[in-house]
mmCIF file of N, CA and C in Angstrom:
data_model
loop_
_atom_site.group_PDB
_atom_site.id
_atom_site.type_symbol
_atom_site.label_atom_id
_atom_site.label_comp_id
_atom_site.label_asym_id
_atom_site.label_seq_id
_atom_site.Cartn_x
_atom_site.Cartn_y
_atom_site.Cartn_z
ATOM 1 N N UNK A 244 100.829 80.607 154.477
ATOM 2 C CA UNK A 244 101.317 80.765 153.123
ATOM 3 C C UNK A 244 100.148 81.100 152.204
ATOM 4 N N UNK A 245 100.149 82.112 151.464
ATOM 5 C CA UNK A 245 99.460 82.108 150.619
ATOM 6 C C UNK A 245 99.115 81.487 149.170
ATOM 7 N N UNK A 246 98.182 81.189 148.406
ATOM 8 C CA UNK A 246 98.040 80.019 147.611
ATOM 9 C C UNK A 246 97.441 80.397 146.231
ATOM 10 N N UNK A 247 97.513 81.722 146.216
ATOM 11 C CA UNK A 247 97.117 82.658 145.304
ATOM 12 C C UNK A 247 97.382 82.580 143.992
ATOM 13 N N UNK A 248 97.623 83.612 143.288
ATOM 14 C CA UNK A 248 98.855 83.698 142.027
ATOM 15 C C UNK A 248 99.932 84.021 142.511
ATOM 16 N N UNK A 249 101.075 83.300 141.865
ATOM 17 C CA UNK A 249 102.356 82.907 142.155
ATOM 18 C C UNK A 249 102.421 84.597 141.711
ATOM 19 N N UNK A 250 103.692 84.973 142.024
ATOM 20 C CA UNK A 250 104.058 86.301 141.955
ATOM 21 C C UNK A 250 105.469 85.962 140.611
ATOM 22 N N UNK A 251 105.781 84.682 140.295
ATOM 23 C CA UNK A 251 107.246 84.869 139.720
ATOM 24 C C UNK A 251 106.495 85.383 138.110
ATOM 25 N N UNK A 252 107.449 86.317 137.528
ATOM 26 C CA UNK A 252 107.060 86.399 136.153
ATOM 27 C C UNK A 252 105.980 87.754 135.843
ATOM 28 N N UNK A 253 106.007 87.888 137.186
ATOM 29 C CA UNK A 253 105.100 89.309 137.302
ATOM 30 C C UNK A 253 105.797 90.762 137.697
ATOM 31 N N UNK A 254 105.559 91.284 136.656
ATOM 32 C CA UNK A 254 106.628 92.610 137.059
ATOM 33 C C UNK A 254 105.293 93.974 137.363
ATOM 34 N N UNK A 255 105.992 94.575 138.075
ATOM 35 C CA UNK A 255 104.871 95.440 139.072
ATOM 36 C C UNK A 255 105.585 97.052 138.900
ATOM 37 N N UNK A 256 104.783 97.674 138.297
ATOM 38 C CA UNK A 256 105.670 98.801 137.838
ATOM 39 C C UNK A 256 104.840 100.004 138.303
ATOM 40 N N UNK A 257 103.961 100.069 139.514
ATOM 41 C CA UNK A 257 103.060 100.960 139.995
ATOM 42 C C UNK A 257 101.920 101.197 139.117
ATOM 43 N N UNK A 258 101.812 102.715 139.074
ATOM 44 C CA UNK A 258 100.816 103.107 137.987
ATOM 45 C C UNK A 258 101.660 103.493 136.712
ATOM 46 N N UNK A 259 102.832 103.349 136.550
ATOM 47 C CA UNK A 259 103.105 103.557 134.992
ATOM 48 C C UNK A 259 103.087 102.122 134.087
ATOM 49 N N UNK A 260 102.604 102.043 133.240
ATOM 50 C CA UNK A 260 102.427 100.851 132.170
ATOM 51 C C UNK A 260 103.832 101.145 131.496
ATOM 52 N N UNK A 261 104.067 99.223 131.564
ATOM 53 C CA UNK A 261 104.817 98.364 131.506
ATOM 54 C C UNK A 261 104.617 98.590 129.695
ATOM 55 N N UNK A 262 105.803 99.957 129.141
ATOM 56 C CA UNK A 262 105.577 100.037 127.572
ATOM 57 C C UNK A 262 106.091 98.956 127.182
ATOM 58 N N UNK A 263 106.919 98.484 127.031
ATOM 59 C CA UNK A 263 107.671 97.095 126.777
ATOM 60 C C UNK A 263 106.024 96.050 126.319
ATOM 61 N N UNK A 264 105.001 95.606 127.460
ATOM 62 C CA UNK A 264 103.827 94.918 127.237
ATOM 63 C C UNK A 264 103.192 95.521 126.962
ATOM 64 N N UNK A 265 103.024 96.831 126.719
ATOM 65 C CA UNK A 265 101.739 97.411 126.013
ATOM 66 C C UNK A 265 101.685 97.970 124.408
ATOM 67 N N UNK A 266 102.604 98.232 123.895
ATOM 68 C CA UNK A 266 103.200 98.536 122.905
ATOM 69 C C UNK A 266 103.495 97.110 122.170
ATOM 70 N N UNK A 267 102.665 96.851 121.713
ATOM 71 C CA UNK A 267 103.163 95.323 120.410
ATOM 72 C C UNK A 267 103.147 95.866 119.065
ATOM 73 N N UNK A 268 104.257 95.098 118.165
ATOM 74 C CA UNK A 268 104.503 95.010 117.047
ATOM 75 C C UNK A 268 103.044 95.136 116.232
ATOM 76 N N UNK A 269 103.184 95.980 115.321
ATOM 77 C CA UNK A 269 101.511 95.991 114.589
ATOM 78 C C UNK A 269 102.101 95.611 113.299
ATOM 79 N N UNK A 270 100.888 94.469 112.769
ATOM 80 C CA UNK A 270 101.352 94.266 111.436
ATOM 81 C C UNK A 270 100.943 95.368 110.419
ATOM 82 N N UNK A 271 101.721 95.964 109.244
ATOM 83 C CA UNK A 271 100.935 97.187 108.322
ATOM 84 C C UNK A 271 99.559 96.665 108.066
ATOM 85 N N UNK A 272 98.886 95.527 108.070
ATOM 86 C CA UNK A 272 97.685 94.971 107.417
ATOM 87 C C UNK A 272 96.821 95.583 108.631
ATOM 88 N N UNK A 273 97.157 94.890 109.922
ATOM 89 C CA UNK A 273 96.338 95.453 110.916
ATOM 90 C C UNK A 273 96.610 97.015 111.254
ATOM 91 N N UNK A 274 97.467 97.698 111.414
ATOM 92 C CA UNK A 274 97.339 99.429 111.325
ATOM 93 C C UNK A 274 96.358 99.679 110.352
ATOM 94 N N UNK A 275 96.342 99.369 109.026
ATOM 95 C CA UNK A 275 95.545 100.049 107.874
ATOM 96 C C UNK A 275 94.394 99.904 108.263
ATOM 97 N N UNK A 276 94.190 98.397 108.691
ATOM 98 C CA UNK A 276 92.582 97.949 108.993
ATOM 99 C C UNK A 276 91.769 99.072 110.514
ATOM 100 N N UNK A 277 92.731 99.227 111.182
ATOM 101 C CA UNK A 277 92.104 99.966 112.642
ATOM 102 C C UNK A 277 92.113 101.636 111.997
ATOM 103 N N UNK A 278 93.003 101.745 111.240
ATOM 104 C CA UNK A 278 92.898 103.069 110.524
ATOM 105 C C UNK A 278 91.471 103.193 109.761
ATOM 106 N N UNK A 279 90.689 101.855 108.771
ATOM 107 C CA UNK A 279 89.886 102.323 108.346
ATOM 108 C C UNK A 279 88.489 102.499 109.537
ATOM 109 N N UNK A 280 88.737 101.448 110.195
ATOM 110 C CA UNK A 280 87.592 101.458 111.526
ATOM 111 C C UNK A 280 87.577 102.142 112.304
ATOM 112 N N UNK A 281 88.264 103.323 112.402
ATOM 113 C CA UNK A 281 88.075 104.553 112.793
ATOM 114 C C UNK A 281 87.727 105.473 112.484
ATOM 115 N N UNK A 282 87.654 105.344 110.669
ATOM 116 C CA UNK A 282 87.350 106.843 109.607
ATOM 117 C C UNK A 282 85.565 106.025 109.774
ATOM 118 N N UNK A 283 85.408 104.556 109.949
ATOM 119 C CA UNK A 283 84.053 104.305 109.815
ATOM 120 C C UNK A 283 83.446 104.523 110.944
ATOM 121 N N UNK A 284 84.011 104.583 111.588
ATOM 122 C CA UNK A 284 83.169 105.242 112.825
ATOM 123 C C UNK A 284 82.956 106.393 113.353
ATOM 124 N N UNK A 285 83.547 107.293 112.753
ATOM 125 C CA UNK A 285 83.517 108.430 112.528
ATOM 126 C C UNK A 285 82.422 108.774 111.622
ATOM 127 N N UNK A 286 82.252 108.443 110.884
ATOM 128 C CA UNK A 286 81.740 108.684 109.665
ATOM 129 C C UNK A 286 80.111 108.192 110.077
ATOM 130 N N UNK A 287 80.116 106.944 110.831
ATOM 131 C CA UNK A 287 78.546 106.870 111.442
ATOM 132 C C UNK A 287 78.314 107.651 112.735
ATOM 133 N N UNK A 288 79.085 108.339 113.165
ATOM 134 C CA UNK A 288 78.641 109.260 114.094
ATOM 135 C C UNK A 288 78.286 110.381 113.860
ATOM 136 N N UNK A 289 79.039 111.115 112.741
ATOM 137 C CA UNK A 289 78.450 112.018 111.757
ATOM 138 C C UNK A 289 77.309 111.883 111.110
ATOM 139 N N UNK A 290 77.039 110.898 110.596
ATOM 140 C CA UNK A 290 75.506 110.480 110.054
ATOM 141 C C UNK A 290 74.511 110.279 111.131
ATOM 142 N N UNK A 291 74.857 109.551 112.112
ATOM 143 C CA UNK A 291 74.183 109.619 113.730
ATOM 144 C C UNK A 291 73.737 111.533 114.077
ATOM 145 N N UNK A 292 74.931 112.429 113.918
ATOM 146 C CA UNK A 292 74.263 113.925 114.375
ATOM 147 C C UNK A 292 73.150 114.276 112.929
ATOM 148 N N UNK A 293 73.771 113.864 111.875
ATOM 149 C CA UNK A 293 72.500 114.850 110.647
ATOM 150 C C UNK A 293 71.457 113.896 110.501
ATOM 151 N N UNK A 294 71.273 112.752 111.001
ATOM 152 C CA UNK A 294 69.924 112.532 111.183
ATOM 153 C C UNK A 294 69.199 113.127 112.269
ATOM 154 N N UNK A 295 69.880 113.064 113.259
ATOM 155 C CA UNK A 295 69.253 113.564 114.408
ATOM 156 C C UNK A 295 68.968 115.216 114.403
ATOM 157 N N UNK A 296 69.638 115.944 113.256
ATOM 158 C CA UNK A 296 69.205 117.443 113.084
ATOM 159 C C UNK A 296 68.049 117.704 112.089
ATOM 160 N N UNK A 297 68.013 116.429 111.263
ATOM 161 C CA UNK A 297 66.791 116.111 110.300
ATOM 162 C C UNK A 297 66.202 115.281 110.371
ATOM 163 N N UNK A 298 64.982 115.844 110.942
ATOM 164 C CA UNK A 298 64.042 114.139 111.401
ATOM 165 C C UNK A 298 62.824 113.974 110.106
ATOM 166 N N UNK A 299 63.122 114.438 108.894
ATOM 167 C CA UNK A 299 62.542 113.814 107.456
ATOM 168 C C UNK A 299 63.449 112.410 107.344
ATOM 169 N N UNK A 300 64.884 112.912 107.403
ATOM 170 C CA UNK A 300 65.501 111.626 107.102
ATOM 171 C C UNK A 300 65.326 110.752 107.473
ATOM 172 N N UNK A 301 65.015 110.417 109.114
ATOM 173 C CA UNK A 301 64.839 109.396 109.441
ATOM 174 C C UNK A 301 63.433 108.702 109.131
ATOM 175 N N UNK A 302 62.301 109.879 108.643
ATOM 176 C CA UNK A 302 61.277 108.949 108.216
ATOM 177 C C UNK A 302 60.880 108.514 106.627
ATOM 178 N N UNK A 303 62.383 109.446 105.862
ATOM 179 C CA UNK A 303 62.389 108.883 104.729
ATOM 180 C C UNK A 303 62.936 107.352 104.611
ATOM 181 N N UNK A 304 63.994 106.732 105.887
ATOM 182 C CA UNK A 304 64.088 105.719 106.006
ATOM 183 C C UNK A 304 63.666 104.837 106.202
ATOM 184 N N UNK A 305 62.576 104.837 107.284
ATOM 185 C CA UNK A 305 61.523 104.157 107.535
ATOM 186 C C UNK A 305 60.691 104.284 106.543
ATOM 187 N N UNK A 306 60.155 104.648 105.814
ATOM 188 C CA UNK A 306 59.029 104.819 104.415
ATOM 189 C C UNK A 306 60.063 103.574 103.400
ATOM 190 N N UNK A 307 61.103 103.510 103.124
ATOM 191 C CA UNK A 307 61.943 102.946 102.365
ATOM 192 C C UNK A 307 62.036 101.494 103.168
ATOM 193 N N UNK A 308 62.054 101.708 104.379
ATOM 194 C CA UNK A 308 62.167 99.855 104.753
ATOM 195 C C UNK A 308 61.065 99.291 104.682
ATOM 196 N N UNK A 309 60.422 99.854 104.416
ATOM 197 C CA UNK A 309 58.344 99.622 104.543
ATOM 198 C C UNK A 309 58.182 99.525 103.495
ATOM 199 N N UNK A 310 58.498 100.246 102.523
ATOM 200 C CA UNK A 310 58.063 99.613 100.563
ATOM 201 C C UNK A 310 59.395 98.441 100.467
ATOM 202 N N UNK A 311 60.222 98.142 100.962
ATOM 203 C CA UNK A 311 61.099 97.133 100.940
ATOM 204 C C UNK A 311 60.455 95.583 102.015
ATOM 205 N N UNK A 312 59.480 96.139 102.718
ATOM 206 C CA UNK A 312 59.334 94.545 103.031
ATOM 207 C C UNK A 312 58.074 94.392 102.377
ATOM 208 N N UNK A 313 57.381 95.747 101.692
ATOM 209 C CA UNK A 313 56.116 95.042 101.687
ATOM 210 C C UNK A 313 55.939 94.271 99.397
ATOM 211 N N UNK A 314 57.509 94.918 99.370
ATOM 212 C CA UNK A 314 57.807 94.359 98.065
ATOM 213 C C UNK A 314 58.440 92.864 98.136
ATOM 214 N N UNK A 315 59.092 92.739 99.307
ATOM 215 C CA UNK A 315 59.437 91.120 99.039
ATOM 216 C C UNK A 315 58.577 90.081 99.818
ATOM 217 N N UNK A 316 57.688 91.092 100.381
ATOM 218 C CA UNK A 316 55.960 90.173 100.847
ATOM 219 C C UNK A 316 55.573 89.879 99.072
ATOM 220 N N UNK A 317 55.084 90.941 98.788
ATOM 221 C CA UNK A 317 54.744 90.702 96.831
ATOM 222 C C UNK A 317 55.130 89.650 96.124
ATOM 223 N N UNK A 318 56.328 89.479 96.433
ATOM 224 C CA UNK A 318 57.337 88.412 95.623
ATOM 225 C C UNK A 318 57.074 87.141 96.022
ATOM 226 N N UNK A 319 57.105 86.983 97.123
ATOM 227 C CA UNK A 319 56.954 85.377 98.202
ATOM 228 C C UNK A 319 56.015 85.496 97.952
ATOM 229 N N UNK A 320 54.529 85.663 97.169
ATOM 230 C CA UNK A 320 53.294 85.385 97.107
ATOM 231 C C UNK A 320 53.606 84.762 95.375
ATOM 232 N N UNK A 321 53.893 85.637 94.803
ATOM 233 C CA UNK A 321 53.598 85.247 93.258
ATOM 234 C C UNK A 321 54.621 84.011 93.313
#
């Protein structure tokens, strides 16, 4: 006998998915929310290619995190 997982309650539908369990009720709050986390990720992947086609930008960034720590070094002293 095997001692495994019980088989009752398990429905076995080959390789087509079981739409019934895959398909859940979405609340409008959560659609809107996965709607915006998709335009934002989009949107940093786009910024991900034009930095990577402009490599000033990326060392105008770095120049900017560098007068930003070495200004709140300044501060924690006085």
């Amino acid at each position: 006998m095997n001692r495994g997982v019980s088989p009752v309650g398990v429905s076995f539908t080959g390789n087509k998915i079981n739409k019934s369990a895959a398909k859940a009720v979405k609340n409008p709050i959560d659609a809107y929310y996965e709607k915006e986390l998709k335009s934002i990720r989009k949107q940093k992947i786009d910024k991900d290619v034009f930095i990577k086609l402009d490599p000033n930008i990326r060392m105008e960034s770095v120049k900017n995190k560098i007068q930003i720590s070495i200004e709140n070094m300044r501060t924690k002293k006085d």
